[in-house]
CSV table of C-alpha atoms in Angstrom, one decimal:
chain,number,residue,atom,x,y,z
A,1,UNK,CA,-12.1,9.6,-27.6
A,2,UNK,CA,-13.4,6.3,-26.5
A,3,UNK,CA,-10.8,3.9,-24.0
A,4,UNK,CA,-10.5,1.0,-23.1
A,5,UNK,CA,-14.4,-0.1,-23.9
A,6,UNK,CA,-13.4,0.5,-27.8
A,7,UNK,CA,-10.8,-2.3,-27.6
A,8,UNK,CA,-12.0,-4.5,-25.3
A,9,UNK,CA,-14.2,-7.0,-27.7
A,10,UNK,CA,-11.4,-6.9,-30.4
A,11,UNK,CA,-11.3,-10.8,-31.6
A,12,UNK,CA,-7.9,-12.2,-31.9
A,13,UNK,CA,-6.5,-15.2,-33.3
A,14,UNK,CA,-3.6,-16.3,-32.1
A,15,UNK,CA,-1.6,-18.9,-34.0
A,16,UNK,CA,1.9,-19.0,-32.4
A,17,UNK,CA,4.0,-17.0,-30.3
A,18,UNK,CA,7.9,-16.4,-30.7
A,19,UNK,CA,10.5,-14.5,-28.8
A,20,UNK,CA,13.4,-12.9,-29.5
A,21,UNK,CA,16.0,-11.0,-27.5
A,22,UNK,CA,17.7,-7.8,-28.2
A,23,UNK,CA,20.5,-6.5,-26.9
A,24,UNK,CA,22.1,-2.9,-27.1
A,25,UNK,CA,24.2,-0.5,-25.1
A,26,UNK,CA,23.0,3.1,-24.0
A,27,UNK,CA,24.2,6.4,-23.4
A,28,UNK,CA,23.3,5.8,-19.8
A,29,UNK,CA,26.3,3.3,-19.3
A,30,UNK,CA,24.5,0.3,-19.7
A,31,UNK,CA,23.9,-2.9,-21.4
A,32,UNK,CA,19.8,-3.0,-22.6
A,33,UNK,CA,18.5,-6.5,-22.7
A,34,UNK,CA,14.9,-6.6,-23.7
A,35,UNK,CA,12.5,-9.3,-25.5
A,36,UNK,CA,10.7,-9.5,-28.3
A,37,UNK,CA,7.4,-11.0,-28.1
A,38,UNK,CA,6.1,-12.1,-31.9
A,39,UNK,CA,1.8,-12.8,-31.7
A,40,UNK,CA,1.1,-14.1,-35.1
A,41,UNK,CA,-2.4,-15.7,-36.7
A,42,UNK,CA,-4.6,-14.9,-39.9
A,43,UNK,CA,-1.4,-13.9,-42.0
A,44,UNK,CA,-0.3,-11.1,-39.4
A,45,UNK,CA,2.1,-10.5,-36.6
A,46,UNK,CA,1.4,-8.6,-33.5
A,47,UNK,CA,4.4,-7.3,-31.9
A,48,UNK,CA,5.2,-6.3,-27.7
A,49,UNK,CA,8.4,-5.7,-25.7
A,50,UNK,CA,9.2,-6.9,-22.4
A,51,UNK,CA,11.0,-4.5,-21.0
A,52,UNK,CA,12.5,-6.3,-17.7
A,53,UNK,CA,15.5,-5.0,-16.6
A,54,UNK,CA,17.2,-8.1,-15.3
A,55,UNK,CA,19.2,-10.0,-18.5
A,56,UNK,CA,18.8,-13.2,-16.5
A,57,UNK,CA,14.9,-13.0,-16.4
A,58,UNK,CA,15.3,-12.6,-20.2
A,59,UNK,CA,17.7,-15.7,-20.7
A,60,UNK,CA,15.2,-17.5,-18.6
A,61,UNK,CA,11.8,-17.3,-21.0
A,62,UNK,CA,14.3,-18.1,-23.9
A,63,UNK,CA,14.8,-21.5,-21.9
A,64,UNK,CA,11.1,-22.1,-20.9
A,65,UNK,CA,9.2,-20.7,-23.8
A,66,UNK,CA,6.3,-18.5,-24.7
A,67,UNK,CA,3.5,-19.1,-22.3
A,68,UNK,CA,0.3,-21.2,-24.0
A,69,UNK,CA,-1.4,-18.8,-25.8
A,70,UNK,CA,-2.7,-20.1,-28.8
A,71,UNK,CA,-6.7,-20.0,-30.0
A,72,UNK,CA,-9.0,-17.5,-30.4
A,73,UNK,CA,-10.9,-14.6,-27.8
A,74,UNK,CA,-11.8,-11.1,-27.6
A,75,UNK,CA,-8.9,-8.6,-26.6
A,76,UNK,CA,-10.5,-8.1,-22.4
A,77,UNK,CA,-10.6,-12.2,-22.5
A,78,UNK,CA,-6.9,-12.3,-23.4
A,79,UNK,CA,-5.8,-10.0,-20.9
A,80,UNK,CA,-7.9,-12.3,-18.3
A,81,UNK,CA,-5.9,-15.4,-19.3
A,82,UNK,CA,-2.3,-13.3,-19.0
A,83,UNK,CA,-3.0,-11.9,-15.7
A,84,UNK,CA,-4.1,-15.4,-14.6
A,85,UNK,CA,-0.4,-16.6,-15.6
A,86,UNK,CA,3.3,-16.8,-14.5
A,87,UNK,CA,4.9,-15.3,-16.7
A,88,UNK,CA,8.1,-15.8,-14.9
A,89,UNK,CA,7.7,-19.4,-14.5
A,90,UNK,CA,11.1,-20.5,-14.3
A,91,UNK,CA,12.9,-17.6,-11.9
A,92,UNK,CA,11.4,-15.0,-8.9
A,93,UNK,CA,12.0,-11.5,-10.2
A,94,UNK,CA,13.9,-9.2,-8.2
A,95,UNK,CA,10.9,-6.8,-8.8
A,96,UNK,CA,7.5,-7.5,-8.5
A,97,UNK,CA,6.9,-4.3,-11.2
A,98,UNK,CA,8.6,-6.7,-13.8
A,99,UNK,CA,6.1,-8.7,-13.6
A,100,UNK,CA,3.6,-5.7,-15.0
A,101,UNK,CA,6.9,-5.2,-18.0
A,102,UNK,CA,6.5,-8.4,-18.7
A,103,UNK,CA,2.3,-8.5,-19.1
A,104,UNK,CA,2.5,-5.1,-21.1
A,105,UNK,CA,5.2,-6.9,-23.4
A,106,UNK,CA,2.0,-10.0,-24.4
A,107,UNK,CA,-0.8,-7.4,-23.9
A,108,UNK,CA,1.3,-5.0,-26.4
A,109,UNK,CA,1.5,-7.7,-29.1
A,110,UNK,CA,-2.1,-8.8,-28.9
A,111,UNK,CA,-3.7,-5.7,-29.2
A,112,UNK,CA,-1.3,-5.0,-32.1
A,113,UNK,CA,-2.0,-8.4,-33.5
A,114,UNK,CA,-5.9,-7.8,-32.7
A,115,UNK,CA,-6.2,-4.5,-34.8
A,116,UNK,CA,-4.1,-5.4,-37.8
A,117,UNK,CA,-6.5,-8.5,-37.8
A,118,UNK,CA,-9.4,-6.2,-37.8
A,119,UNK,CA,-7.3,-3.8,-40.3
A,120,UNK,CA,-7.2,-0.9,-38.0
A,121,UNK,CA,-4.8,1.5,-36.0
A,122,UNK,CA,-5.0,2.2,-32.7
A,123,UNK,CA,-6.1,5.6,-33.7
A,124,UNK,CA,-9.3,4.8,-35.9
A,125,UNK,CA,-10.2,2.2,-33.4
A,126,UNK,CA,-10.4,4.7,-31.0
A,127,UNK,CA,-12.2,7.5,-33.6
A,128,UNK,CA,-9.4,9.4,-33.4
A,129,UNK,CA,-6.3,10.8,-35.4
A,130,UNK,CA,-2.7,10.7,-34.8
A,131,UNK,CA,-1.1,14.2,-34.3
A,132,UNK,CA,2.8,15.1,-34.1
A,133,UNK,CA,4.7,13.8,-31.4
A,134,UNK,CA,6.7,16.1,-29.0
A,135,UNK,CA,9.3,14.6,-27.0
A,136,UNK,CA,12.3,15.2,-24.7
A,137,UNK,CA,16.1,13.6,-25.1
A,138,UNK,CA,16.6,12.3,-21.5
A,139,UNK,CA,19.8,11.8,-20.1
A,140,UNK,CA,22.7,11.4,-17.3
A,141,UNK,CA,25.1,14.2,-16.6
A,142,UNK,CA,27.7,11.5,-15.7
A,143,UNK,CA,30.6,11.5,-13.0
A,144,UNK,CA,31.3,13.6,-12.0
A,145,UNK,CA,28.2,15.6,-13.7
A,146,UNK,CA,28.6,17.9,-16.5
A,147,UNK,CA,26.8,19.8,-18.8
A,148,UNK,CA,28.8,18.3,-21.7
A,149,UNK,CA,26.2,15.8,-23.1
A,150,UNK,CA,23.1,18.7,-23.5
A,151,UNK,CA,25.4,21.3,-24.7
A,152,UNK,CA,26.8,18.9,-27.4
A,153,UNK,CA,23.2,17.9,-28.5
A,154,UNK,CA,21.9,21.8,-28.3
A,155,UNK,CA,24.8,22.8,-30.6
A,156,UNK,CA,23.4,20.4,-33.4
A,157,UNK,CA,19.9,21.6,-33.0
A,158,UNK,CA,19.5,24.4,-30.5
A,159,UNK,CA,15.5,23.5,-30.4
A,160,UNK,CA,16.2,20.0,-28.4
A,161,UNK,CA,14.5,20.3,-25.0
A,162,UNK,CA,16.0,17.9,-22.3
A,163,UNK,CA,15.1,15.7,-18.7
A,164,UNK,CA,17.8,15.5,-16.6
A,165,UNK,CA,18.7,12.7,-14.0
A,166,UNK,CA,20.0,15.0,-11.4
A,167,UNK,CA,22.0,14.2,-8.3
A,168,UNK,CA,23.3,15.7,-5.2
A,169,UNK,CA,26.3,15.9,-6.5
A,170,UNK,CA,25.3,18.7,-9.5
A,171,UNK,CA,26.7,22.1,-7.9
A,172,UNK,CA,25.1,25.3,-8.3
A,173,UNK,CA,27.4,26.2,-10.7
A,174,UNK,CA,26.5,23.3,-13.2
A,175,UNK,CA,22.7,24.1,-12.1
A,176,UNK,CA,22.6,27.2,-13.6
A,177,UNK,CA,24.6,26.5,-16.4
A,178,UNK,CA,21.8,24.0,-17.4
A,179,UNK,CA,18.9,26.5,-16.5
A,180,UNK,CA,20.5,29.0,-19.0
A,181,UNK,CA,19.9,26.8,-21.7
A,182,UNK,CA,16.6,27.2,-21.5
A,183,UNK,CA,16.2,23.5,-22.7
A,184,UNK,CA,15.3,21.4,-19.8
A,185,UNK,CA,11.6,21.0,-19.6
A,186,UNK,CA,12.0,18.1,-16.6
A,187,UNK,CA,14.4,17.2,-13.7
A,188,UNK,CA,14.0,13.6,-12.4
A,189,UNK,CA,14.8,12.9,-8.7
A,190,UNK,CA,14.2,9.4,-8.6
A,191,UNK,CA,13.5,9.4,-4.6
A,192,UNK,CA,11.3,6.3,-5.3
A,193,UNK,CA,13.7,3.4,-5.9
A,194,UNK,CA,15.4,0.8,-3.8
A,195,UNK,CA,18.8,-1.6,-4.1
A,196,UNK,CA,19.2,-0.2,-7.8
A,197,UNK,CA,22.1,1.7,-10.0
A,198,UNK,CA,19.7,5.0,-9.6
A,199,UNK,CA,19.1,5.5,-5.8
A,200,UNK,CA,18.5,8.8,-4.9
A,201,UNK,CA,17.4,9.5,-1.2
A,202,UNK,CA,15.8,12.3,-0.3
A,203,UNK,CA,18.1,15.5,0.2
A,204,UNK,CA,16.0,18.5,1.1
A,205,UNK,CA,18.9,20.4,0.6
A,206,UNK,CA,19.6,19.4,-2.9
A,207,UNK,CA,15.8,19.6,-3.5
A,208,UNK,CA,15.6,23.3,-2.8
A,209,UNK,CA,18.7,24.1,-5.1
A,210,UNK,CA,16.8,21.9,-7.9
A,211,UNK,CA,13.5,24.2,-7.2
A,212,UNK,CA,15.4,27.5,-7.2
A,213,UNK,CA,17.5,26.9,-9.8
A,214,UNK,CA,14.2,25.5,-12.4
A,215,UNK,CA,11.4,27.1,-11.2
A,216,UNK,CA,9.2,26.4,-14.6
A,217,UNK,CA,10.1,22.6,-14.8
A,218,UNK,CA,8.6,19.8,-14.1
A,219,UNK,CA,10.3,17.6,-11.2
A,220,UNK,CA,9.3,14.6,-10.8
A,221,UNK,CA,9.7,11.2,-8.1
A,222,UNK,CA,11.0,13.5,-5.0
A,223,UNK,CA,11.6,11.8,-1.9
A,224,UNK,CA,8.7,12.6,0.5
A,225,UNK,CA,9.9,13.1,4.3
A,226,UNK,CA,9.4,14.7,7.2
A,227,UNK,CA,12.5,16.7,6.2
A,228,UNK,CA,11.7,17.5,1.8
A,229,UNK,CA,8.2,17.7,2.6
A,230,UNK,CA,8.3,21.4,3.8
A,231,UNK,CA,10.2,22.2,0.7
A,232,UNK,CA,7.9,20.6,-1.7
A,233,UNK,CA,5.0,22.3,0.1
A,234,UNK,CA,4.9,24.9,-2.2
A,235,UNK,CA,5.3,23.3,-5.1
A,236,UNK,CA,3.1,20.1,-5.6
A,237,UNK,CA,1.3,21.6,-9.1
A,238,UNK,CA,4.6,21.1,-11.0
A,239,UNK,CA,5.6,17.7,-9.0
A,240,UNK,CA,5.0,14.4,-10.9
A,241,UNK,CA,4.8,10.6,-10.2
A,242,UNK,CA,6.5,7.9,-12.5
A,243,UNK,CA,8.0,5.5,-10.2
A,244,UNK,CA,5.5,4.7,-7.6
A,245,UNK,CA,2.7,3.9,-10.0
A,246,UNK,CA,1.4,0.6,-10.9
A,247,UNK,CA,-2.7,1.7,-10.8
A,248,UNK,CA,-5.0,4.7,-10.7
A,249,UNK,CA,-5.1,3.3,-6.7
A,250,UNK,CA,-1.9,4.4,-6.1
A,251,UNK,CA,-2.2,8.0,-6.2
A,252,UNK,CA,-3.9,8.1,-3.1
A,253,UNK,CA,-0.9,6.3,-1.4
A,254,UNK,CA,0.7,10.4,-2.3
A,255,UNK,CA,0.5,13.1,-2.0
A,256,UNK,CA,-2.0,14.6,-4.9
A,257,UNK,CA,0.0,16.6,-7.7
A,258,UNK,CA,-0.3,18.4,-10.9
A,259,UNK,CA,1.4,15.4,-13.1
A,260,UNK,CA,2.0,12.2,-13.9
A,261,UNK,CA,4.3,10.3,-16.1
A,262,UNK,CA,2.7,7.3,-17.9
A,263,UNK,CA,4.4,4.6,-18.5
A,264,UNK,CA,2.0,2.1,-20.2
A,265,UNK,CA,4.7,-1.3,-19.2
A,266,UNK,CA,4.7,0.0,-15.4
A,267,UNK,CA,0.4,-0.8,-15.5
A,268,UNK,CA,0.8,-3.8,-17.6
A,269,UNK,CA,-2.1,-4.4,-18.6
A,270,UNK,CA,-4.3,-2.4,-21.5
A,271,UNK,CA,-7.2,-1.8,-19.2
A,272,UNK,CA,-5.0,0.0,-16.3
A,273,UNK,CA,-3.2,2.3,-18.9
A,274,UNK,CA,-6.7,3.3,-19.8
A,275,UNK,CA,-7.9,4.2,-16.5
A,276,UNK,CA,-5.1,5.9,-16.1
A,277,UNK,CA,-5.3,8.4,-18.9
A,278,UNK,CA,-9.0,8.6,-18.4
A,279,UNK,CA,-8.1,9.8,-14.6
A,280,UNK,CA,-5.4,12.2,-15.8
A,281,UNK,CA,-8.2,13.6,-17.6
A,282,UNK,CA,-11.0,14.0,-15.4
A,283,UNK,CA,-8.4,15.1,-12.7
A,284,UNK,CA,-7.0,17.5,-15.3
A,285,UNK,CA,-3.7,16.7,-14.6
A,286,UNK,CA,-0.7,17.2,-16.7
A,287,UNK,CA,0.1,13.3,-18.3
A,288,UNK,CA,3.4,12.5,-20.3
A,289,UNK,CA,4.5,9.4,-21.2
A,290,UNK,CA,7.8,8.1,-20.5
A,291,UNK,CA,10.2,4.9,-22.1
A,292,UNK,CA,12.1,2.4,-20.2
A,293,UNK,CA,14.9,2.4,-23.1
A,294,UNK,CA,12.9,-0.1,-25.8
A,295,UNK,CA,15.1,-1.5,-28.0
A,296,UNK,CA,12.2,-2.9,-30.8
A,297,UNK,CA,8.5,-2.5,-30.8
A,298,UNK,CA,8.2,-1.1,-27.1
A,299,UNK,CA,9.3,2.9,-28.7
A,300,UNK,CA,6.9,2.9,-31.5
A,301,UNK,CA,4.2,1.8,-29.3
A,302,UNK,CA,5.1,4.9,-27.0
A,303,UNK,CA,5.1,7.3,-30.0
A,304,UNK,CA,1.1,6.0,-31.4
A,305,UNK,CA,0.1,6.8,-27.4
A,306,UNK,CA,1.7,9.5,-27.2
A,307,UNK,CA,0.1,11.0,-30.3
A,308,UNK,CA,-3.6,9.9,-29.2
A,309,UNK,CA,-3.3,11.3,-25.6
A,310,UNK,CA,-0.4,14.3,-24.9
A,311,UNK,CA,1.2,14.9,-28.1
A,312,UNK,CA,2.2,18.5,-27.3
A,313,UNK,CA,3.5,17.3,-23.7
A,314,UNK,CA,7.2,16.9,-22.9
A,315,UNK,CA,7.1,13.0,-23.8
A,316,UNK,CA,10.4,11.2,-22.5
A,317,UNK,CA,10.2,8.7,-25.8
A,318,UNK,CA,13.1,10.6,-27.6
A,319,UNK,CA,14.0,7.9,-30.7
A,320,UNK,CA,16.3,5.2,-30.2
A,321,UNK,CA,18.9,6.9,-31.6
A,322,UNK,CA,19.3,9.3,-29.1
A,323,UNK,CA,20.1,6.5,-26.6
A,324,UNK,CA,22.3,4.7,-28.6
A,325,UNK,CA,25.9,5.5,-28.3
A,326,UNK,CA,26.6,3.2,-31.4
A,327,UNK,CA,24.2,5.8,-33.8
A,328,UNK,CA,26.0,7.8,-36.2
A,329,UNK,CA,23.4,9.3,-38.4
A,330,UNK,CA,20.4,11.9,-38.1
A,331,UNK,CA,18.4,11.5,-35.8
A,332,UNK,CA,14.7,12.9,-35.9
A,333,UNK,CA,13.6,16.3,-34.7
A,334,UNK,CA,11.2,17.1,-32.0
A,335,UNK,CA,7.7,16.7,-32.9
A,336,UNK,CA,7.8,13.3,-34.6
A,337,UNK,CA,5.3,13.5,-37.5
A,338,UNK,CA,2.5,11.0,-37.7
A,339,UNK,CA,3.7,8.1,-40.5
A,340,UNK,CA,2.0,7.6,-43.6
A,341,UNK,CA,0.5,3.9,-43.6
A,342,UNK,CA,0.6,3.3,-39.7
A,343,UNK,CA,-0.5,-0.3,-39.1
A,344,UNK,CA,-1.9,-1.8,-35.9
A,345,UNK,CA,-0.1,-0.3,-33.1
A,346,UNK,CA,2.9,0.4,-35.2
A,347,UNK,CA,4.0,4.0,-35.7
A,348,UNK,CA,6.3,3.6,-38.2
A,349,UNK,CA,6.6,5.3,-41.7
């Protein structure tokens, strides 16, 4: 499959840009604001999600506008001219990674808007086909943690494999209740993040009850310490990265492993996402890619990667539904089938 070369000289014709924000609760206990970014020109539109966590950074760009992006240039030129603006003209973000969510969102749209200009998906533009999507529901166990929430969702469909946030304060009991279900396929540690909701400092203790207790799973974003790192020195083929990546160039800030969880909005721009898969592959590491709880575009986007580059992986893109405690419905089954008429980037039936 070609990368990033195959897109690169798209033409696109940009005629105006909109934005619109969305807003929606999640199973996780928490308010979703994302915003839609609308690229339209030549009778199409191009869609992107900026996934930003902060509301305020959203109300913001509603107040100061779409950036100037109007005219015409080849898809490499467009990322050029995004990278070379502040998108976040009228505040600081808390983050500097939203700045990358925020660049993915524009870069998202264009190259959307860009093959649906040149009537293609990103699958023939890449000689490629679009194969069924495997993915994982990913969830909290909540406080205290239980095993409520997985056993609910197993009893409607006993084939649903899981990631689980864990936390210190899962006891061995509730550990091996969850390994029996032989349904978890990733735990996530989240040792990588700072001043957020999520914290999770590194407990070598705690580690080495998650490793007993799931000794096939995937674990990813551990803590590493003088104190974890002897009991993740066994065990580095099944650790993976998600948090600390922004570039290919940050692997070699850690300590090499047998994964890594792609999330296309933490590189931001088209060209870094490429270099990452093509890495993953010459590396042969294990790549899955992994949601920031989209609320529009962002999921379908996920779902037509996923499909080109680790369909049969355990993909944390589980449909909205599944994050949405307002859903009453069906939800789809694990593997997503390709659509009939995809269009652009789109993955929708």
């Amino acid at each position: 499959m070609d990368g990033y070369e195959a897109l690169a000289e798209l033409p696109v014709t940009i005629r105006d840009c909109e934005l619109r924000q969305l807003e929606g609760e999640t199973t996780s206990d928490f308010t979703r604001v994302s915003t839609e970014i609308r690229l339209s020109g030549k009778g199409h539109v191009g869609t992107g999600e900026d996934v930003t966590y902060e509301t305020s950074h959203h109300d913001s760009i509603q107040r100061t506008g779409p950036p100037p992006l109007e005219g015409e240039c080849d898809l490499d030129t467009f990322s050029e001219i995004v990278g070379d603006l502040d998108l976040f003209p009228d505040d600081e973000p808390e983050r500097e990674d939203f700045r990358h969510y925020r660049r993915w969102g524009f870069e998202s749209a264009a190259l959307d808007l860009a093959l649906k200009q040149a009537d293609e998906t990103l699958a023939s533009a890449l000689d490629a086909s679009y194969d069924p999507v495997r993915f994982v529901i990913s969830t909290r166990l909540g406080d205290p943690p239980t095993a409520d929430r997985v056993e609910s969702l197993l009893a409607e469909d006993p084939a649903r494999e899981f990631k689980l946030d864990l936390t210190p304060d899962c006891d061995d009991d509730l550990l091996a209740t969850l390994a029996d279900t032989d349904a978890v396929r990733l735990v996530d540690l989240k040792g990588h993040y700072e001043g957020t909701d999520v914290d999770n400092p590194g407990d070598p203790e705690f580690y080495r009850r998650v490793l007993d207790a799931f000794p096939d799973v995937i674990v990813e974003d551990p803590a590493v310490t003088a104190e974890t790192d002897p009991v993740l020195a066994d065990e580095w083929d099944r650790i993976s990265w998600d948090a600390p990546i922004h570039d290919v160039s940050d692997l070699a800030e850690l300590p090499e492993t047998g994964c890594l969880n792609v999330k296309p909005s933490r590189f931001g721009s088209i060209e870094s996402l490429f270099a990452a898969f093509e890495h993953c592959e010459s590396e042969d590491l294990t790549v899955y890619l992994g949601g920031q709880f989209e609320l529009g575009p962002g999921r379908e986007h996920l779902h037509a990667l996923a499909s080109l580059f680790c369909s049969d992986a355990p993909n944390d893109v589980a449909p909205r539904g599944y994050n949405d405690p307002e859903h009453d419905g069906p939800v789809p089954a694990s593997p997503l089938e390709p659509p009939r008429s995809p269009d652009g980037l789109d993955w929708s039936s």
